[in-house]
Short mmCIF file of C-alpha atoms in Angstrom, two decimals:
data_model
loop_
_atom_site.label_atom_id
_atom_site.label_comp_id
_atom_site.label_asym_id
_atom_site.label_seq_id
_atom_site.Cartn_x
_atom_site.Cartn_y
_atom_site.Cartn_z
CA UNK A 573 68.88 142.06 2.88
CA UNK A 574 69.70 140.74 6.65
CA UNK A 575 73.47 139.58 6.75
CA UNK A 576 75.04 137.69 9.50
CA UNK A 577 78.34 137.57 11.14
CA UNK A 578 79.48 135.83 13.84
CA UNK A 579 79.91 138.74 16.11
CA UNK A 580 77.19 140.76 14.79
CA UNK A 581 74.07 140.83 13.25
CA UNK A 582 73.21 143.93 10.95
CA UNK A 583 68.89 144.38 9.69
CA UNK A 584 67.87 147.52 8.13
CA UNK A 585 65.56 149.98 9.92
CA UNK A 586 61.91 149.37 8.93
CA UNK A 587 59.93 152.18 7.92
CA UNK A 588 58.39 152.83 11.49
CA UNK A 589 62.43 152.55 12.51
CA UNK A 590 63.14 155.14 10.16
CA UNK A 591 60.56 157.40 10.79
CA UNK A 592 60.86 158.01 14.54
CA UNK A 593 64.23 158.03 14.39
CA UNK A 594 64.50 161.12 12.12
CA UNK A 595 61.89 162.40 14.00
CA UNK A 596 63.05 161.70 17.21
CA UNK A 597 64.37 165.17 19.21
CA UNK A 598 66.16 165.76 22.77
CA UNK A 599 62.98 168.28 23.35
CA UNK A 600 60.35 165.39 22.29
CA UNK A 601 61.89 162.24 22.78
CA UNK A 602 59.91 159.36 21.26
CA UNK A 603 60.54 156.90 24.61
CA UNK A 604 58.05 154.08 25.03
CA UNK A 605 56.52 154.03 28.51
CA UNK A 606 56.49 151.13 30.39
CA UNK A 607 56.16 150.47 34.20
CA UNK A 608 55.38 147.94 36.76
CA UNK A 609 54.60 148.16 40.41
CA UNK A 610 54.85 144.60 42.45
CA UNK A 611 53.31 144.51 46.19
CA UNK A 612 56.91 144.14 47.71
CA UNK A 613 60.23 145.22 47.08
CA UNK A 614 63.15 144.09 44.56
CA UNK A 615 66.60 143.16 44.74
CA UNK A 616 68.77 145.13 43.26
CA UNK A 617 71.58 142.36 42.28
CA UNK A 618 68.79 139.33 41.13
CA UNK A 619 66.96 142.01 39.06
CA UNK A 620 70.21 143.20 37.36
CA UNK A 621 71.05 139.83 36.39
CA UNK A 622 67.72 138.97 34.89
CA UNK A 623 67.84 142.45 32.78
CA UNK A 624 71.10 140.88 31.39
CA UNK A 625 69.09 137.58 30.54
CA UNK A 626 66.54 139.41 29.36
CA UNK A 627 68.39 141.44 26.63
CA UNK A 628 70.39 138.36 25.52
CA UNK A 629 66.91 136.80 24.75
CA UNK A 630 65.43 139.58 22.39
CA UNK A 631 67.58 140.58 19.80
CA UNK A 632 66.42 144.32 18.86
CA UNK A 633 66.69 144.67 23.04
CA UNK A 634 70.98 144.92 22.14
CA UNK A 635 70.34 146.87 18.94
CA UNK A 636 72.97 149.92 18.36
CA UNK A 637 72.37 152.15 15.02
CA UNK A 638 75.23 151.35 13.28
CA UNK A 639 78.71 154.08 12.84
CA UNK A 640 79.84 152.76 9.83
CA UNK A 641 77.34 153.65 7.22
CA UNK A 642 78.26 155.66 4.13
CA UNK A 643 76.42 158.47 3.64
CA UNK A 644 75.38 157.44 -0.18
CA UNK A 645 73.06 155.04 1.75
CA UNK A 646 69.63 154.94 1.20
CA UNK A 647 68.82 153.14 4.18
CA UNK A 648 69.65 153.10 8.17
CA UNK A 649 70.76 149.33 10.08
CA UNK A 650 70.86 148.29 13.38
CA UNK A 651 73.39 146.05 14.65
CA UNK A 652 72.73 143.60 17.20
CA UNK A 653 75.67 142.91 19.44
CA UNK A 654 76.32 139.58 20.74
CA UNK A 655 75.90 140.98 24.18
CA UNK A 656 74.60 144.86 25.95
CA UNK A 657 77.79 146.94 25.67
CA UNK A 658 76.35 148.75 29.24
CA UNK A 659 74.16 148.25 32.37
CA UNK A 660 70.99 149.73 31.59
CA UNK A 661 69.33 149.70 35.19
CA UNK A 662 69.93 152.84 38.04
CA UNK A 663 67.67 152.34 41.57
CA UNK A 664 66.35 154.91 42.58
CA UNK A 665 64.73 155.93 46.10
CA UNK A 666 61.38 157.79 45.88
CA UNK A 667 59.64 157.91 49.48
CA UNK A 668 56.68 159.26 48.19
CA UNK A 669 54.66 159.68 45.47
CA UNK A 670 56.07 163.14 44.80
CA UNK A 671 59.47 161.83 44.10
CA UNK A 672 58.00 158.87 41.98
CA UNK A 673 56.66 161.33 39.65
CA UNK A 674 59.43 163.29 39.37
CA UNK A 675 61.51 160.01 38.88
CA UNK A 676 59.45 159.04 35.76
CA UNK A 677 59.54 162.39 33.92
CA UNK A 678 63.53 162.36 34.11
CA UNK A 679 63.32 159.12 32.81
CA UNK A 680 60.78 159.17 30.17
CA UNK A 681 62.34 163.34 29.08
CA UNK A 682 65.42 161.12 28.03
CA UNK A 683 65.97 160.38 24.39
CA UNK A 684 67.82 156.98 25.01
CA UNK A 685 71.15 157.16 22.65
CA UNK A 686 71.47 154.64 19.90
CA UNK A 687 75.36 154.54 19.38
CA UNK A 688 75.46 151.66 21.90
CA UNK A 689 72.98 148.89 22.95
CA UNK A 690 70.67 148.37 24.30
CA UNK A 691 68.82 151.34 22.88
CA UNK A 692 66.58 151.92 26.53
CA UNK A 693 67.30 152.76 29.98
CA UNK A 694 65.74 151.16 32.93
CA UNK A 695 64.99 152.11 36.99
CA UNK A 696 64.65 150.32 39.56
CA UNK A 697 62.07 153.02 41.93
CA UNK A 698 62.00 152.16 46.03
CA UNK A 699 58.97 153.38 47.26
CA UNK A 700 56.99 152.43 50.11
CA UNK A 701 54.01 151.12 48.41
CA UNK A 702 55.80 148.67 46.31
CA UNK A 703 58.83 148.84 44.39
CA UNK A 704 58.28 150.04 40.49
CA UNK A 705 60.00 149.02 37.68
CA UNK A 706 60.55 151.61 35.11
CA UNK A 707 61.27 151.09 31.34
CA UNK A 708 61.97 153.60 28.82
CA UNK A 709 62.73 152.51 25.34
CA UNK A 710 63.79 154.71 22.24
CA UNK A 711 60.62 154.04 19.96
CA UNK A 712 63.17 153.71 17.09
CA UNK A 713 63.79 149.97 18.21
CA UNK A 714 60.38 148.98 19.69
CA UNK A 715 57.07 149.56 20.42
CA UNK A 716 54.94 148.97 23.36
CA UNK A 717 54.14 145.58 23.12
CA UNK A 718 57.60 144.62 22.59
CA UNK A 719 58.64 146.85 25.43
CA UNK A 720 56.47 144.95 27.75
CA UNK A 721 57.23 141.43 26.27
CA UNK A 722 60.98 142.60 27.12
CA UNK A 723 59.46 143.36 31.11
CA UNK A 724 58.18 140.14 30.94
CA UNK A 725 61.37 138.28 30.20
CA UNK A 726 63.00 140.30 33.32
CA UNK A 727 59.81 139.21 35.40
CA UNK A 728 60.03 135.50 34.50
CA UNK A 729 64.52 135.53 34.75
CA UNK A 730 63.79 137.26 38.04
CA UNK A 731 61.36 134.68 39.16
CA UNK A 732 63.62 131.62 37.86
CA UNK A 733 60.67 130.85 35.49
CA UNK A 734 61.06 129.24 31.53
CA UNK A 735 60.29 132.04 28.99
CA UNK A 736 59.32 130.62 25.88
CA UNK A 737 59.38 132.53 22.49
CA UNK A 738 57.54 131.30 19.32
CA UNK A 739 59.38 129.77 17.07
CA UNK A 740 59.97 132.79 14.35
CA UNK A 741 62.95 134.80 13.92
CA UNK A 742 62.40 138.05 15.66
CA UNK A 743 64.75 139.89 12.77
CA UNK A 744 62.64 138.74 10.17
CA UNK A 745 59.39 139.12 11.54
CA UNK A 746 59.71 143.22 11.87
CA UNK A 747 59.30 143.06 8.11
CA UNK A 748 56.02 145.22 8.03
CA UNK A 749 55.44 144.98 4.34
CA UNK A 750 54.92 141.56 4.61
CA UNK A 751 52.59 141.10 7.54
CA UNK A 752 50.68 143.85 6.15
CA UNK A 753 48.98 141.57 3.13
CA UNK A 754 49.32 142.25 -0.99
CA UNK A 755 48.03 145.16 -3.05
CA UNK A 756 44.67 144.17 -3.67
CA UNK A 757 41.60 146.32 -4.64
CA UNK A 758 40.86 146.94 -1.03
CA UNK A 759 44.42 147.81 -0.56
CA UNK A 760 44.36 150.46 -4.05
CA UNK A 761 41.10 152.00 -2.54
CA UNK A 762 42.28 152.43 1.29
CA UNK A 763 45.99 154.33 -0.17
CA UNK A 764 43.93 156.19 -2.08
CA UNK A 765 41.92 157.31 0.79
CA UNK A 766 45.42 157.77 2.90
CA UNK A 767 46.97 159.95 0.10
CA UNK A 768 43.79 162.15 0.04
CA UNK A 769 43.96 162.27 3.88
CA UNK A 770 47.29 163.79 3.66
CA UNK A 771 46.35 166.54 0.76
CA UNK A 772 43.02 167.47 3.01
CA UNK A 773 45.59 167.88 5.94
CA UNK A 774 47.78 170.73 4.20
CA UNK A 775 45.05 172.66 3.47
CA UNK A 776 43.01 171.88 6.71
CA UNK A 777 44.74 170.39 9.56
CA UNK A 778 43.20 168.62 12.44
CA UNK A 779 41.97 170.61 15.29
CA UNK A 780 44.51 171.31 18.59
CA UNK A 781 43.70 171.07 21.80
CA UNK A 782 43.47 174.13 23.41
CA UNK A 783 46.92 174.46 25.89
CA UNK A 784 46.12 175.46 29.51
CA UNK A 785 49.25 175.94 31.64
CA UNK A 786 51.83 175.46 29.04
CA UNK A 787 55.51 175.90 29.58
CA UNK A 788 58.23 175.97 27.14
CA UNK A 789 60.23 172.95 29.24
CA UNK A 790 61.14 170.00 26.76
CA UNK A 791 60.30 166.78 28.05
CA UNK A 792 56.70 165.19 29.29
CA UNK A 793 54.52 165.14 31.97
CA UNK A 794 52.02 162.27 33.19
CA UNK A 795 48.88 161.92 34.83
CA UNK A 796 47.73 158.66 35.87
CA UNK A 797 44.40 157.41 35.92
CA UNK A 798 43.11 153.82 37.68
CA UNK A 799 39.87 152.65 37.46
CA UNK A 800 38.48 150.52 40.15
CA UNK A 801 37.10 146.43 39.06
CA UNK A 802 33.83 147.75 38.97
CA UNK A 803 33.27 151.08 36.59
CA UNK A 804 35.46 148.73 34.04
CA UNK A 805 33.41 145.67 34.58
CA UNK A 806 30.68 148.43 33.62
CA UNK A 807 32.79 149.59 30.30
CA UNK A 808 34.04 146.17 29.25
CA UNK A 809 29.93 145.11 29.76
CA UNK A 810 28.33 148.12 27.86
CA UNK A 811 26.00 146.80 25.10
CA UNK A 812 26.76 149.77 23.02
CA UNK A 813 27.84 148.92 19.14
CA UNK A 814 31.21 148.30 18.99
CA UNK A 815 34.06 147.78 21.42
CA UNK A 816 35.06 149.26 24.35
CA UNK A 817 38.05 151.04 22.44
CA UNK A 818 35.44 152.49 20.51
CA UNK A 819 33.72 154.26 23.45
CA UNK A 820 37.39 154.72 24.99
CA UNK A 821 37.70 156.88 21.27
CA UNK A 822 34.49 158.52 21.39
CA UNK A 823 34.96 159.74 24.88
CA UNK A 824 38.31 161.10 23.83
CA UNK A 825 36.34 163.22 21.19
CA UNK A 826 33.93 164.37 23.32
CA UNK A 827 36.80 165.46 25.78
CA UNK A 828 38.61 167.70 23.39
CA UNK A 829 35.62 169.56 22.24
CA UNK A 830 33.93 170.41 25.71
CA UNK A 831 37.64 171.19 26.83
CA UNK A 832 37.82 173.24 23.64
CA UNK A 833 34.82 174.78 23.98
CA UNK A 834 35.39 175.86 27.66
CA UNK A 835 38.67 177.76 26.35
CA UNK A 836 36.75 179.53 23.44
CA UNK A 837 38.36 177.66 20.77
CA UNK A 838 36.70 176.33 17.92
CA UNK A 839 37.09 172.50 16.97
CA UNK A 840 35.73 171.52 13.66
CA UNK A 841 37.81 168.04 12.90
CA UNK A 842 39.02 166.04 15.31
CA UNK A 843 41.89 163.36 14.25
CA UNK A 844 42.60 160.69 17.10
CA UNK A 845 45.71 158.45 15.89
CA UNK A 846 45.24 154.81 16.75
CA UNK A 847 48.08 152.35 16.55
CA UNK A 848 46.95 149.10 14.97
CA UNK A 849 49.54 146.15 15.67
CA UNK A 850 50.74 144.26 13.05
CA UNK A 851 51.31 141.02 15.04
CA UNK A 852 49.29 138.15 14.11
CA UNK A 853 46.98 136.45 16.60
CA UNK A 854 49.11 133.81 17.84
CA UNK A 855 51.95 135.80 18.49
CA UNK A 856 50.08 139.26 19.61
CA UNK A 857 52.40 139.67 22.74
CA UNK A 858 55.35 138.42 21.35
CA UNK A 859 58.85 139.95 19.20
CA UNK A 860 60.48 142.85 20.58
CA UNK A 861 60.26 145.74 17.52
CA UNK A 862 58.28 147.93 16.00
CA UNK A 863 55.04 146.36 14.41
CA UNK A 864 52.26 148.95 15.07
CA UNK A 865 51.11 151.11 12.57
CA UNK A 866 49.10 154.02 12.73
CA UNK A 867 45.54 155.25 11.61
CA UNK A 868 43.41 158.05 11.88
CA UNK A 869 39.84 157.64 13.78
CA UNK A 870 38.46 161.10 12.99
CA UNK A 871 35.18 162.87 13.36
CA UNK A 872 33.62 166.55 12.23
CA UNK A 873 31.29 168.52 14.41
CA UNK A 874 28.02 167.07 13.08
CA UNK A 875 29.49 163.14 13.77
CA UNK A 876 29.21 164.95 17.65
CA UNK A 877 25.90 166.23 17.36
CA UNK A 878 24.76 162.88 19.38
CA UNK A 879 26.36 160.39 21.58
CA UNK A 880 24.81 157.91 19.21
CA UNK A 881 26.06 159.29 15.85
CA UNK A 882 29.49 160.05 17.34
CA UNK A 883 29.96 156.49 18.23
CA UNK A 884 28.51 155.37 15.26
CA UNK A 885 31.03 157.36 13.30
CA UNK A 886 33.88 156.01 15.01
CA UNK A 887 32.54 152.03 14.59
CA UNK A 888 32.13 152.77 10.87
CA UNK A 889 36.02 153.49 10.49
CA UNK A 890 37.42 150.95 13.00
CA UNK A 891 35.34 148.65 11.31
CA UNK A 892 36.39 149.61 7.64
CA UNK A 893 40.44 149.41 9.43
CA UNK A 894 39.55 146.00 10.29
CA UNK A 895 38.46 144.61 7.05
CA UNK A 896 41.33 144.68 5.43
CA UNK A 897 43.32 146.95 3.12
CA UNK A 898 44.37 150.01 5.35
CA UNK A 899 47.54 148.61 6.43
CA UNK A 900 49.41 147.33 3.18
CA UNK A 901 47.96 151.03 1.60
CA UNK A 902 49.97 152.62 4.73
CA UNK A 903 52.85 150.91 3.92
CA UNK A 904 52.64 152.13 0.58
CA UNK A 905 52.22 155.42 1.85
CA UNK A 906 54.93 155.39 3.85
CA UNK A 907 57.14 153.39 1.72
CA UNK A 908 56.91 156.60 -0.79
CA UNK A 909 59.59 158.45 1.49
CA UNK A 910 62.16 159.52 -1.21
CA UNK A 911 65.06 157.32 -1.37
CA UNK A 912 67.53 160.32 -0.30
CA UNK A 913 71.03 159.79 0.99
CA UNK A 914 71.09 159.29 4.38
CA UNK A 915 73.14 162.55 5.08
CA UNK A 916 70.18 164.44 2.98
CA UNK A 917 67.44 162.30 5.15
CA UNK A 918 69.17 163.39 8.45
CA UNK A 919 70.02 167.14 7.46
CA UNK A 920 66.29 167.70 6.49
CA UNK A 921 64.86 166.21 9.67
CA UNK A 922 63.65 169.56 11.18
CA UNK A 923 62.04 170.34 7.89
CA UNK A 924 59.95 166.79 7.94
CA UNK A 925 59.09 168.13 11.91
CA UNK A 926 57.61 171.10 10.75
CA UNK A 927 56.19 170.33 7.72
CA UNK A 928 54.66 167.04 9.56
CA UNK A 929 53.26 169.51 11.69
CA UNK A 930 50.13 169.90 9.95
CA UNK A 931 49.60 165.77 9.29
CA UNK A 932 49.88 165.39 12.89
CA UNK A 933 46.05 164.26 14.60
CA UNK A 934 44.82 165.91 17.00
CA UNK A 935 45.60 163.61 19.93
CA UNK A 936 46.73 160.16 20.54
CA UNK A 937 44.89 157.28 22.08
CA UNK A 938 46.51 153.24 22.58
CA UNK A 939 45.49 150.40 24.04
CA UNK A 940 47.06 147.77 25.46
CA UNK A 941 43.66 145.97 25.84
CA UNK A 942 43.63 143.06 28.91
CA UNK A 943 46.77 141.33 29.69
CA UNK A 944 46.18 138.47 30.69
CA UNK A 945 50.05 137.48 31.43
CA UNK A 946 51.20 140.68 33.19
CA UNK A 947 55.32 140.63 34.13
CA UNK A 948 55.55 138.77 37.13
CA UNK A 949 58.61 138.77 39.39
CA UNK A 950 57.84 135.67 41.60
CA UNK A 951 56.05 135.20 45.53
CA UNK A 952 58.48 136.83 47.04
CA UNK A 953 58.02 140.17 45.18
CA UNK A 954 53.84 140.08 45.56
CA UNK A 955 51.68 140.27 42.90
CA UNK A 956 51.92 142.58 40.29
CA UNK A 957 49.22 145.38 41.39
CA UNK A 958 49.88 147.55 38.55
CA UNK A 959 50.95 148.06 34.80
CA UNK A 960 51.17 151.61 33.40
CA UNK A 961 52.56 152.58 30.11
CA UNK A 962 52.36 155.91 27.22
CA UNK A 963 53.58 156.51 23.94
CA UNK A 964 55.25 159.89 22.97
CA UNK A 965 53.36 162.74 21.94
CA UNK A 966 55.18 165.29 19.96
CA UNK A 967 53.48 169.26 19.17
CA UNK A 968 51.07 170.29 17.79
CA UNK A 969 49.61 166.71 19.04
CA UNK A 970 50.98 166.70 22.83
CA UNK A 971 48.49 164.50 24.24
CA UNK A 972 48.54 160.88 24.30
CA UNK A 973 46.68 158.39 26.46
CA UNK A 974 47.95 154.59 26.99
CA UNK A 975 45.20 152.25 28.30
CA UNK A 976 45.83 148.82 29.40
CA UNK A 977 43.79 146.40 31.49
CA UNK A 978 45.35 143.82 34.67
CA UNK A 979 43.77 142.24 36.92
CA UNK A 980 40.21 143.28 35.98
CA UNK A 981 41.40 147.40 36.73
CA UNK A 982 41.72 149.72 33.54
CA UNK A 983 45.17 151.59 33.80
CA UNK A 984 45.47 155.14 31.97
CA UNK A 985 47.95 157.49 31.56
CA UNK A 986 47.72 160.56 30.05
CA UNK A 987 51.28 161.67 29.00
CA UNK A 988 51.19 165.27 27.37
CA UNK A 989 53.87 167.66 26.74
CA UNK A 990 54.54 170.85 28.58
CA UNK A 991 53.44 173.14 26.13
CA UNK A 992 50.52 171.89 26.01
CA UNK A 993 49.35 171.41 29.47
CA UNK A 994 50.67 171.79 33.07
CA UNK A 995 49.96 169.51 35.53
CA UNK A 996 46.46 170.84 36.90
CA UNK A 997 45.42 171.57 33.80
CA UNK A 998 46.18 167.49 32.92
CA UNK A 999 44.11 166.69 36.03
CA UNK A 1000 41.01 168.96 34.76
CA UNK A 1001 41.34 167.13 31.29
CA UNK A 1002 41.14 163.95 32.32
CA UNK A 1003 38.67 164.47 34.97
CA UNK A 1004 36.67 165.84 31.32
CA UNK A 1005 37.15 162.19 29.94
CA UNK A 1006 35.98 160.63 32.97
CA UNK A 1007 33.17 163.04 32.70
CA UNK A 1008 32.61 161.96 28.77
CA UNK A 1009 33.05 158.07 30.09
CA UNK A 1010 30.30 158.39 32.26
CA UNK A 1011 28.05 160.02 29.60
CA UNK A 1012 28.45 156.24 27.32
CA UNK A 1013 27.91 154.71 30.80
CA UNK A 1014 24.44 155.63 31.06
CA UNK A 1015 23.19 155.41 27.77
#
């Protein structure tokens, strides 16, 4: 139960809270990705002030995990302080794109600390091109659409424009069980589905992407990936079945097993993770928190056999996702965690990261879709040219790929861990799904 003080406000963790957070590692940091380039350049003072407005106008933005709780507890809280107890912006200068890059792998390496709000870090990145605005936020408190509804609220404070919220409260509304639906018959038949997911997992895991380049470093690397108006014009227009997230997804398939197939390893099952968001329509953009949930899009060697029955594989199961059902049975599923003290919880941590090992999918892919209200700072910053973001990707997964759509150009980044890839061998992969891309393009 939510209790209230005048000082301070102290929710529980959600189960998506919980999760990451005992998941969450200095050598895989689960930071959500955000960043925005404008045509222009910044000002350091005006944009520190509307960060400060902007975290006094989303609560979970000045969340701390709380120090006080006894270790007989089954559950974690947050506290949310009437005010950020430190100044979560540096500047940065990067004169070329060299030093941009580098900038945004310190930042995004960095598990943001959770013993004092807010729980993210933020940079403020000169570069000649246009001054960026990077966010990293500890995935513990929110996810990606609350990390760029909080870059809007800096945009619009920055700009000296009104920033409406809906009229919910923001505490409340992170209460996944309840946006998820009731326990119906679709709901019985979807977490019994899930459950056998999870047993077929132990005994057969996903397949892994072969590594090419891999270094023991902690941390992530990125790759980004812009396509111009007119090859997504041709993507967003394909009169394929399905959406364009389904091609994005069967691409992404296709990727992995040429890449595979080219190192000599054998891929039977592939397991993309897709991150469904639990916001309804009206408020899809809106509440800083964690309200995605995730599913499994997966396919098996003879799903690949055509471009045609791979897709239609994939359209089957985002279909079946939509209808109803999967996400109250995956709140089920994960509301079976065993209600352990949380010293147990915390001191068996590494044993849920290994033994999650072998649930984990074989890649990640999320999508933003088309924002059609991308943070703007105001005429005297330019436009907003563009809008990047990832979500973490810990091993044996270590690939994920963030799409999102402004201004009529498809953004993606592929963020993968060192291990995994270095940063030619990122290059060659997603020149692969380009490759793949253009094979749905001229169907």
């Amino acid at each position: 139960m939510t209790t209230y003080s005048p000082a301070v406000q102290r929710v529980p963790f959600n189960v998506v809270d919980e999760a990451i957070h005992l998941l969450n590692s200095e050598a895989e940091p689960w930071s959500v990705h955000v960043e925005v380039r404008v045509e222009a350049s910044l000002e350091e003072d005006r944009l520190r002030s509307a960060v400060a407005r902007a975290l006094d106008r989303h609560p979970m933005a000045r969340a701390r995990k709380t120090a006080t709780e006894r270790r007989a507890e089954h559950r974690f809280y947050w506290e949310i302080t009437p005010e950020a107890e430190l100044d979560p912006l540096g500047v940065i200068d990067c004169p070329n794109d060299h030093a941009l890059a580098a900038a945004r792998v310190d930042l995004q390496s960095l598990r943001v600390p959770l013993a004092e709000s807010p729980p993210l870090r933020m940079r403020l990145a000169r570069h000649p091109q246009g001054d960026v605005v990077m966010l990293n936020v500890n995935h513990a408190a929110s996810d990606a659409f609350g990390a760029v509804r909080l870059l809007r609220s800096v945009a619009r404070a920055y700009a000296g424009e009104e920033d409406p919220v809906p009229d919910i409260d923001p505490l409340r509304a992170r209460s996944l069980r309840g946006l998820a639906g009731t326990d119906d018959a679709p709901t019985k038949v979807r977490r019994a589905a899930l459950l056998a997911e999870k047993v077929r997992d132990l005994a057969f895991p996903p397949a892994r992407i072969a590594a090419d380049e891999g270094s023991p470093r902690p941390g992530y690397g990125f790759h980004h990936v812009s396509f111009d108006r007119d090859r997504t014009k041709a993507l967003v227009d394909l009169q394929l079945p399905g959406t364009v997230n389904d091609v994005l997804l069967a691409a992404l398939n296709l990727a992995i097993a040429a890449w595979n197939r080219e190192h000599r390893v054998t891929t039977n099952r592939i397991g993309v993770m897709v991150p469904i968001n639990m916001r309804p329509n009206q408020w899809r953009e809106e509440i800083v928190g964690n309200l995605l949930l995730p599913v499994r899009v997966s396919t098996d060697r003879g799903d690949r056999g055509s471009l045609r029955s791979l897709l239609a594989a994939i359209v089957r199961q985002t279909r079946r996702i939509k209808e109803g059902g999967t996400a109250a049975a995956l709140m089920e599923v994960l509301g079976r965690s065993p209600a352990l003290p949380l010293g147990a919880k915390e001191a068996t941590s590494p044993l849920l990261r290994l033994s999650g090992a072998r649930l984990l999918d074989t890649a990640l892919l999320s999508n933003l879709a088309r924002l059609d209200d991308p943070p703007n700072f105001g005429p005297q910053a330019g436009d907003t040219v563009e809008v990047w973001f990832s979500a973490p990707a810990r091993m044996p997964l270590g690939l994920s790929i963030g799409v999102v759509t402004v201004a009529g150009r498809m953004h993606l980044v592929f963020r993968y861990r060192h291990p995994l890839f270095g940063p030619d061998a990122a290059r060659r992969f997603a020149e692969r799904y380009d490759s793949a891309l253009d094979l749905f393009l001229s169907m």
